[in-house]
Amino acid sequence: MQFNRKDLLGLEDLTSEQIKLILDTADNFKEVLGRKIKKVPALRGVTIANVFYEPSTRTRMSFELAEKRLSADIINFSKATSSVKKGETLRDTLENIKAMKVDIVVMRHGSSGAHKFASEFLDVSIVNAGDGQHAHPTQALLDMMTLRERWGTLNGKKVTIIGDIMHSRVARSNIWGLTKMGAKVTVCGPPTMMPVDIEKLGEGGVKLEYDLEKAVSEADAINILRIQLERQSTRLFPSSREYFEVFGVTSDVISLAPKGCIVMHPGPMNRGVEIAQEVADSEQAVILPQVTNGVAVRMAVLFLIAGGKVDDTELNEN
Amino acid sequence: MDTQQMRRTIVRIAHEIVERNRGVEGLILVGIRKRGVPLAERIAIAIEKFEGTRIPVGALDITLYRDDVQMIASAPVVGKTEINEDITDKMIILVDDVLFTGRTVRAALDELVDFGRPRSIQLAVLVDRGHREYPIRADFVGKNVPTSNNETVEVLLAETDGEEQVVLSDIVSASSPEAGKKVGSKKKKAVVKPGKGGKSVTGKGKKAKAGARAKVKTKAKPKTKTKAKTKAKSKTKTKAKTKSKTRTKAKTKKTAGKSRKK
């Protein structure tokens, strides 16, 4: 199985075999993170630009750590300290970065489709670290890796995604990835935060449920989403307190789920809004293992993308 | 080298390892994936039989340390490295199936050093086929097999391939006009099959996927001579005598991608 892709823009155009290859590679990269010297020379000589037009803590640190673990050279760009403030366009910024002879651009942007646009004029590899409300493929991959670690497989498992589905790129990428891998997805949230035709998303669609208790009653895993106030032009619910009353995941809600149900959150968490304090810190929560797996998954993605050149070399193992 | 010969060879290597290191104190066997791992396991079992001590066995995947990882068509599959012992101040016996250019061993040495500072690293191989590109030699050799650059040596083991034999093959390369890909057609030259089906030491007789075997990209050697004499003793047992003065018809065309030999 070969990856042979120039970019990673989303999971919708990946096959289940390609997703499995990324997850298998990430499993093996996780061992590297446990070594005394947590560094391998696989991407020595490869230059990666981290271009972040939006604030990020976990994703940016995770990508940067993954790049360093693979011995890549790194340059960082953030909107706040760049010429974007002076009016430079996205295209000009990327053209300039390309002119610096980078090999891979890891980009986060507030506009959905920014990466697709960039991939049409950039011949360097582009890895999507989040674009607007569209996709966050590496987050979905690390979520899948965390679930697969627990279960050994994703096929036939039931995952419930709760919260602000409309504004969530994490939800969309998770739906694409999980359904491709044979999992059954239920989405649950306030009607004001549920996009039209969400049931048709993914391979085979998803189940829509507005009742939180019903949504968790058969869930093998619950993925709780952050309320993204920064993406809301109008208030879609009366108050954070009311949201917590109706859709907040508390220990009482968890008690309705099957035994051994896993609790996930992509971070950053709003404790007391979408997740209760006791749930966030419970044994069922795999929020910190998700962060660890994030580094391994991003190492795998960068390694596979860097190897995605078209060449006709045969190899000799001896 | 049939199954029995392979077994004897492994036992001999096991004895040589113990003799050279004056016992088994501080020894760790590390197999290079993929066929070095079952070989290391077999050596450990052999040593346990006559010394009564089980030596730790580790596995090393050198994919991330290869010097050609940026040059190849697509990222190779990364395997798992499993060394559960602290290797600092230990005597490491690196085990592989075939020693060829030495590049794999170079990568393995780089990786081992990242795990600690061993007292020494020794190399044990089942087959040494020559053609070194790095100043590396094996401390323990099962069999020296003189080969030409137009040949491949494949060691098949019950644990990884579901069968047990050593295959020496000719390669004839030709370029594909459509994709510009090299198509390597193999012409089997000598096959050494076991007398009885090789038993898996670990009890895991996995079958290797087709096409997962190593291939050597060849430089065209215009005129080499070959004489191959094979006597079939039975349906399952074959003895092959090959002389390294060989004559092969190798047609090669230059392709865009440059090959690497490890």
CSV table of C-alpha atoms in Angstrom, one decimal, chain B residues 44-169:
chain,number,residue,atom,x,y,z
B,44,ALA,CA,18.3,-17.4,21.3
B,45,ILE,CA,16.5,-20.7,21.5
B,46,ALA,CA,19.6,-22.6,20.4
B,47,ILE,CA,21.7,-20.8,23.1
B,48,GLU,CA,19.1,-21.6,25.7
B,49,LYS,CA,19.3,-25.3,24.8
B,50,PHE,CA,23.0,-25.6,25.5
B,51,GLU,CA,23.5,-22.8,28.0
B,52,GLY,CA,20.2,-23.0,29.9
B,53,THR,CA,19.9,-19.2,29.8
B,54,ARG,CA,17.4,-17.2,27.8
B,55,ILE,CA,19.0,-14.2,26.1
B,56,PRO,CA,16.7,-11.1,25.5
B,57,VAL,CA,15.7,-10.7,21.9
B,58,GLY,CA,14.8,-7.3,20.4
B,59,ALA,CA,13.6,-6.1,17.0
B,60,LEU,CA,14.9,-3.2,15.0
B,61,ASP,CA,13.1,-1.5,12.2
B,62,ILE,CA,15.6,0.7,10.3
B,63,THR,CA,13.2,2.4,7.9
B,64,LEU,CA,13.5,5.8,9.5
B,65,TYR,CA,17.3,5.6,9.5
B,66,ARG,CA,17.7,4.7,5.8
B,67,ASP,CA,19.9,7.0,3.7
B,68,ASP,CA,17.5,6.8,0.7
B,69,VAL,CA,14.2,7.6,2.4
B,70,GLN,CA,14.0,10.9,0.5
B,71,MET,CA,14.9,9.3,-2.8
B,72,ILE,CA,12.3,6.6,-3.1
B,73,ALA,CA,9.0,6.5,-4.8
B,74,SER,CA,6.8,6.6,-1.7
B,75,ALA,CA,7.4,6.4,2.0
B,76,PRO,CA,8.2,2.9,3.0
B,77,VAL,CA,6.1,1.1,5.6
B,78,VAL,CA,7.4,1.8,9.0
B,79,GLY,CA,7.7,-1.2,11.3
B,80,LYS,CA,7.9,-1.3,15.1
B,81,THR,CA,11.2,-1.2,16.9
B,82,GLU,CA,11.0,-3.3,20.1
B,83,ILE,CA,14.0,-3.1,22.4
B,84,ASN,CA,12.7,-3.6,26.0
B,85,GLU,CA,16.1,-3.9,27.6
B,86,ASP,CA,18.5,-1.1,28.5
B,87,ILE,CA,21.3,-1.7,26.0
B,88,THR,CA,23.9,0.5,27.9
B,89,ASP,CA,27.1,-1.5,28.6
B,90,LYS,CA,25.6,-4.6,27.0
B,91,MET,CA,27.0,-6.7,24.1
B,92,ILE,CA,24.6,-6.5,21.2
B,93,ILE,CA,24.5,-9.1,18.6
B,94,LEU,CA,22.8,-7.6,15.5
B,95,VAL,CA,21.2,-10.3,13.4
B,96,ASP,CA,20.1,-10.1,9.7
B,97,ASP,CA,19.4,-12.6,7.0
B,98,VAL,CA,21.6,-11.2,4.1
B,99,LEU,CA,24.6,-8.9,4.3
B,100,PHE,CA,25.0,-7.1,1.0
B,101,THR,CA,26.1,-3.4,0.6
B,102,GLY,CA,26.2,-2.8,4.4
B,103,ARG,CA,23.8,0.1,4.2
B,104,THR,CA,21.1,-1.6,6.3
B,105,VAL,CA,23.7,-2.4,9.0
B,106,ARG,CA,24.9,1.2,8.9
B,107,ALA,CA,21.3,2.3,9.5
B,108,ALA,CA,20.9,-0.2,12.3
B,109,LEU,CA,24.1,1.0,14.0
B,110,ASP,CA,22.8,4.6,13.9
B,111,GLU,CA,19.5,3.5,15.5
B,112,LEU,CA,21.1,1.3,18.2
B,113,VAL,CA,23.2,4.2,19.3
B,114,ASP,CA,20.0,6.2,19.9
B,115,PHE,CA,19.0,3.6,22.4
B,116,GLY,CA,22.1,3.8,24.6
B,117,ARG,CA,25.8,3.1,24.6
B,118,PRO,CA,26.4,-0.7,24.2
B,119,ARG,CA,29.8,-2.1,25.2
B,120,SER,CA,30.0,-3.7,21.8
B,121,ILE,CA,28.0,-4.5,18.7
B,122,GLN,CA,28.7,-7.6,16.7
B,123,LEU,CA,27.0,-8.7,13.5
B,124,ALA,CA,25.6,-12.1,12.7
B,125,VAL,CA,24.2,-12.9,9.2
B,126,LEU,CA,22.9,-16.1,7.6
B,127,VAL,CA,24.2,-15.2,4.2
B,128,ASP,CA,27.0,-12.9,3.2
B,129,ARG,CA,26.7,-12.2,-0.6
B,130,GLY,CA,29.5,-9.6,-0.8
B,131,HIS,CA,29.4,-6.3,-2.8
B,132,ARG,CA,30.0,-4.1,0.2
B,133,GLU,CA,29.6,-0.4,-0.2
B,134,TYR,CA,30.5,0.5,3.4
B,135,PRO,CA,33.4,-0.8,5.5
B,136,ILE,CA,31.3,-3.3,7.4
B,137,ARG,CA,31.9,-7.0,7.9
B,138,ALA,CA,30.1,-9.7,9.8
B,139,ASP,CA,31.5,-11.3,12.9
B,140,PHE,CA,29.4,-14.5,12.4
B,141,VAL,CA,28.5,-15.7,9.0
B,142,GLY,CA,26.3,-18.7,8.2
B,143,LYS,CA,27.3,-19.0,4.6
B,144,ASN,CA,29.4,-16.9,2.1
B,145,VAL,CA,27.6,-16.9,-1.2
B,146,PRO,CA,29.6,-15.3,-4.1
B,147,THR,CA,27.1,-13.4,-6.3
B,148,SER,CA,27.0,-11.0,-9.2
B,149,ASN,CA,25.2,-7.7,-9.1
B,150,ASN,CA,22.7,-9.2,-11.5
B,151,GLU,CA,21.5,-11.6,-8.8
B,152,THR,CA,19.3,-11.5,-5.8
B,153,VAL,CA,19.5,-13.6,-2.7
B,154,GLU,CA,16.3,-14.2,-0.8
B,155,VAL,CA,16.2,-16.0,2.5
B,156,LEU,CA,12.7,-17.3,3.1
B,157,LEU,CA,11.7,-18.4,6.6
B,158,ALA,CA,8.8,-20.3,7.9
B,159,GLU,CA,7.9,-17.5,10.4
B,160,THR,CA,7.7,-14.7,7.8
B,161,ASP,CA,7.2,-16.5,4.5
B,162,GLY,CA,5.5,-19.8,5.3
B,163,GLU,CA,8.3,-21.7,3.7
B,164,GLU,CA,12.0,-22.3,4.2
B,165,GLN,CA,14.5,-21.8,1.5
B,166,VAL,CA,17.3,-19.7,0.1
B,167,VAL,CA,16.7,-18.4,-3.5
B,168,LEU,CA,19.4,-17.2,-5.8
B,169,SER,CA,17.8,-15.4,-8.8
